[in-house]
Tab-separated table of C-alpha atoms in Angstrom:
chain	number	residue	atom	x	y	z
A	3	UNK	CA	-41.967	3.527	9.677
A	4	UNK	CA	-42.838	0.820	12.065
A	5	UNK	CA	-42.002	-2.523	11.276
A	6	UNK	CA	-44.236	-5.554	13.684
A	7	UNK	CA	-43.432	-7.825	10.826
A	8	UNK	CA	-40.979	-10.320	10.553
A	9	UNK	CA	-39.496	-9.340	7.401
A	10	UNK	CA	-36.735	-12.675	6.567
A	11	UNK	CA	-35.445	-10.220	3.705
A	12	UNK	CA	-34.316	-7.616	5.739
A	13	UNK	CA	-33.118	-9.639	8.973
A	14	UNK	CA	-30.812	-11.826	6.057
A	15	UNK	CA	-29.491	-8.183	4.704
A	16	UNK	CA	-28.492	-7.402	8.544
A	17	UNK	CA	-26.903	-10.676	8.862
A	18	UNK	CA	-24.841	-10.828	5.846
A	19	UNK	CA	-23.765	-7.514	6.850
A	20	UNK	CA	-22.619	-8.438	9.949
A	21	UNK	CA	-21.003	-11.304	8.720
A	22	UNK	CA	-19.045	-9.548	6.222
A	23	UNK	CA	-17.748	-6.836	8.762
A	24	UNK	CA	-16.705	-9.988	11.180
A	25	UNK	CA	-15.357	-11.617	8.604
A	26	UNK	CA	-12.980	-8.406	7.533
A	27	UNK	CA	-11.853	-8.163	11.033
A	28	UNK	CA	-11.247	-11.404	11.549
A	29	UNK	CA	-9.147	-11.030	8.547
A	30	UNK	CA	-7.259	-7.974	9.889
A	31	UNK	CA	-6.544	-10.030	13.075
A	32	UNK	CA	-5.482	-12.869	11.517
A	33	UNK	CA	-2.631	-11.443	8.740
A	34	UNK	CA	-1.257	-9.365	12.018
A	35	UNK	CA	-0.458	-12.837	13.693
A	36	UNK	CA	0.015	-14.895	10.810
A	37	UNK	CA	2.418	-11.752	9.076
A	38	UNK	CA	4.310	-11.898	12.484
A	39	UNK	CA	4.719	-15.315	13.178
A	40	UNK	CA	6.265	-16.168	9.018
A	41	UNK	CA	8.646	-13.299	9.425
A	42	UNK	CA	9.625	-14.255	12.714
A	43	UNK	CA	10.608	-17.628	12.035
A	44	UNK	CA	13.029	-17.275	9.148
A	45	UNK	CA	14.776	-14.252	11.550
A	46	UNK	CA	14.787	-16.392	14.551
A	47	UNK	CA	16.015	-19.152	12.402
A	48	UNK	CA	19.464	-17.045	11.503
A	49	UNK	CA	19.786	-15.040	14.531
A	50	UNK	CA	19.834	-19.021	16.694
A	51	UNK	CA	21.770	-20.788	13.933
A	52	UNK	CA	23.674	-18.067	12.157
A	53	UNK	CA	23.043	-19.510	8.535
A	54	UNK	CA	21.120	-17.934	5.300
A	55	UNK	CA	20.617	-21.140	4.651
A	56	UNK	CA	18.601	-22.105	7.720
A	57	UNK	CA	16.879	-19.505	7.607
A	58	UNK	CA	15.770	-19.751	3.680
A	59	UNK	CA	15.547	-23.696	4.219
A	60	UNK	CA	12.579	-22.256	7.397
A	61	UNK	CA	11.183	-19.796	4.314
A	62	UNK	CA	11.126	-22.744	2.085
A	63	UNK	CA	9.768	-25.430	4.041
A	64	UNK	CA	6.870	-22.921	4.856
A	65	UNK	CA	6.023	-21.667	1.660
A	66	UNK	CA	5.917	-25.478	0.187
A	67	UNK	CA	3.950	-26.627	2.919
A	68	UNK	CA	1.716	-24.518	2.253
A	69	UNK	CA	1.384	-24.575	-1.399
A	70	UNK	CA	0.597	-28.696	-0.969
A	71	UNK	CA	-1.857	-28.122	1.068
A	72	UNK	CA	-3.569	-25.493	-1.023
A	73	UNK	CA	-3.849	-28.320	-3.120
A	74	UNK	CA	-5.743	-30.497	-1.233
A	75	UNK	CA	-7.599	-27.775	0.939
A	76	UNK	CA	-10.254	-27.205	-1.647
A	77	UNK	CA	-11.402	-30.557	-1.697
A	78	UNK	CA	-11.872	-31.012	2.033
A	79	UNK	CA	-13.740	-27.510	1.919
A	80	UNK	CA	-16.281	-28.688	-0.464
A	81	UNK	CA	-16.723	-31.688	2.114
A	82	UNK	CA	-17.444	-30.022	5.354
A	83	UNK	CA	-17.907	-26.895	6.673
A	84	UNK	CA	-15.476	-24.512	5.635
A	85	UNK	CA	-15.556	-22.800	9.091
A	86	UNK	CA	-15.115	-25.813	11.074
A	87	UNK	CA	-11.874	-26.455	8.866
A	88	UNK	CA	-10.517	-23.357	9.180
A	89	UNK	CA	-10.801	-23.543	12.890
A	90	UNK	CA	-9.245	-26.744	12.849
A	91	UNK	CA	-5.998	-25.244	10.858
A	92	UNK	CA	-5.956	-22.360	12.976
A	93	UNK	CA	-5.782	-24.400	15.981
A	94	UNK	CA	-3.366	-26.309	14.060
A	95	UNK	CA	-1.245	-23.783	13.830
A	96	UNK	CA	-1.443	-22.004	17.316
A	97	UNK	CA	-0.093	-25.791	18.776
A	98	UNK	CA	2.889	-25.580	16.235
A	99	UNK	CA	3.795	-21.971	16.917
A	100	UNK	CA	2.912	-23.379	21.257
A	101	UNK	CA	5.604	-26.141	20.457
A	102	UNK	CA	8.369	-23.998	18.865
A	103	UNK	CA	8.255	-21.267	21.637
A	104	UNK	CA	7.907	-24.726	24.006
A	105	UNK	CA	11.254	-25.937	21.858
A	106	UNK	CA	13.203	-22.293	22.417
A	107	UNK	CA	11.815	-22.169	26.074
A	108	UNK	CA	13.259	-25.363	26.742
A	109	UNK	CA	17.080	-24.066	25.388
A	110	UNK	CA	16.711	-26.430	23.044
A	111	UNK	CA	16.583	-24.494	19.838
A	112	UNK	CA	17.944	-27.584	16.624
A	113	UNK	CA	16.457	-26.834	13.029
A	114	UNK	CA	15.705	-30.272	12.356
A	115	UNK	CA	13.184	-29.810	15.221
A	116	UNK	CA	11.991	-26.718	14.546
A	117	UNK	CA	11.662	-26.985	10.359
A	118	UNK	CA	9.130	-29.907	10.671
A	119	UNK	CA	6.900	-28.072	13.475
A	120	UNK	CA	7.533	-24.875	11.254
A	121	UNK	CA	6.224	-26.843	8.176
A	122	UNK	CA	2.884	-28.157	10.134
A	123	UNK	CA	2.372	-24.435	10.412
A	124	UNK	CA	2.577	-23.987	6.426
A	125	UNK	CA	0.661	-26.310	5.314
A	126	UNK	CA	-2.354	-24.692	7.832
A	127	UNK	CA	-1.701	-21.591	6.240
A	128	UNK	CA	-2.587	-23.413	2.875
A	129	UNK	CA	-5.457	-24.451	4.753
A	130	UNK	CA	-6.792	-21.290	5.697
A	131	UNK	CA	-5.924	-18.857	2.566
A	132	UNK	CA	-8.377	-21.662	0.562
A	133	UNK	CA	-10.713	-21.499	3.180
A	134	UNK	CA	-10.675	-17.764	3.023
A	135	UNK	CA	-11.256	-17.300	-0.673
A	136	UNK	CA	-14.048	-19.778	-0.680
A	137	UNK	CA	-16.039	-18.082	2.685
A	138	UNK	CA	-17.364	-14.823	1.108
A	139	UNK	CA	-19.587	-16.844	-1.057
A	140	UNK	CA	-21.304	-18.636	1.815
A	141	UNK	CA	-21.315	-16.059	4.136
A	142	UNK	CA	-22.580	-13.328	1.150
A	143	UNK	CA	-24.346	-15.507	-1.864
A	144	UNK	CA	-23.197	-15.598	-5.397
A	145	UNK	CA	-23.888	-12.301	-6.472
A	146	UNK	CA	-20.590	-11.451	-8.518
A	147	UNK	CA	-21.332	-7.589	-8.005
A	148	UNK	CA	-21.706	-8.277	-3.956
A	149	UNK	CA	-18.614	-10.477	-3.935
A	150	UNK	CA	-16.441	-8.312	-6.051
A	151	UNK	CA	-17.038	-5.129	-3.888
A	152	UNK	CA	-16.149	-7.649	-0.747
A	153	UNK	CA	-13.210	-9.353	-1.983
A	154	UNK	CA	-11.730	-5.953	-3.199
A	155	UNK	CA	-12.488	-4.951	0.625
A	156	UNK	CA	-11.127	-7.940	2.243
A	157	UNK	CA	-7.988	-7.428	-0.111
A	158	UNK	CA	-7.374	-3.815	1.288
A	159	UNK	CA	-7.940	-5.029	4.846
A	160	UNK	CA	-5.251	-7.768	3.913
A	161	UNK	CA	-2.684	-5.689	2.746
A	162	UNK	CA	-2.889	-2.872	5.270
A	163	UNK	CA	-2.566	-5.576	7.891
A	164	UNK	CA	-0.237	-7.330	6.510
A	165	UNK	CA	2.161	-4.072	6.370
A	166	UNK	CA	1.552	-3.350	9.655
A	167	UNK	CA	2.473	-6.688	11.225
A	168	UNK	CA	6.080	-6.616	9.766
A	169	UNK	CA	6.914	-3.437	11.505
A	170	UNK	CA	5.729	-4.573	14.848
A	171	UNK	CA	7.704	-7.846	14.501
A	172	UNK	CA	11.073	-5.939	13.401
A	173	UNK	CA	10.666	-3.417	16.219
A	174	UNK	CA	9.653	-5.845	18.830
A	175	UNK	CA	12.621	-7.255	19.512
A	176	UNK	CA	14.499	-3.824	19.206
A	177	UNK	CA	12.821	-2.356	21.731
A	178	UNK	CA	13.586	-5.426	23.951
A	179	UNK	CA	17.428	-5.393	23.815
């Protein structure tokens, strides 16, 4: 069938496809790096300092961070534009993962710096797992039945990433030594 018309039904469909397949892999790339960088930290954290606790106090001050600003996430989302906050967290957290590696570069590796700059990086986690939940709706509608059959997808992409970037991050280094 040949199609001249502009048909604003169809060219939506396309583009909320679309969408939704950027939006998985963006998903997939993102656990990979986020997976590798909280594992890493906790791990780098006891190999530097050789102390559980350091390295739970690093799990901790991550997973608190991040819960606060869960919190408060929301709110800003239904502000502005969710994508122009989760770009802001995600460059957020690429400067406090830049300054750590800047910290250890510099042979200077001391908790007390590195648990604060860790922490910046938890609370844009926060950040972004709101922003995540929130974007399927405004990239796809409200249809429950079109959101269910995403989220269920975007859950699955999750996962399987998010196994996957722990064993690249624990053979890494192994390979290295």
């Amino acid at each position: 069938e040949w199609e001249f018309v502009y048909n604003p039904q169809k060219d939506e469909a396309t583009a909320r496809k679309k969408n939704a397949r950027q939006a998985l892999l963006a998903t997939a790339i993102y656990k990979i790096g986020m997976e590798a960088f909280a594992i890493s930290m906790p791990l780098i954290a006891l190999t530097l300092f050789g102390s559980a606790v350091w390295m739970a106090t690093m799990a901790a001050g991550w997973g608190i961070s991040m819960t606060v600003a869960s919190m408060f996430a929301g709110g800003i989302i239904d502000r502005r534009p969710v994508q122009k906050v989760m770009a802001a967290a995600l460059v957020t957290q690429a400067v406090a993962g830049a300054a750590i590696i800047a910290v250890l570069a510099l042979g200077a590796p001391n908790p007390w710096i590195i648990l604060p700059i860790y922490s910046v990086a938890g609370l844009t986690q926060g950040v972004v797992l709101t922003g995540r939940d929130t974007l399927s709706a405004r990239l796809l509608g409200r249809d429950p039945a079109v959101l269910s059959r995403f989220n269920a997808k975007t859950h699955v992409v999750y996962e399987v990433a998010g196994t996957f970037a722990p064993a690249t991050t624990t053979t890494a280094p192994s390979s290295s030594a």
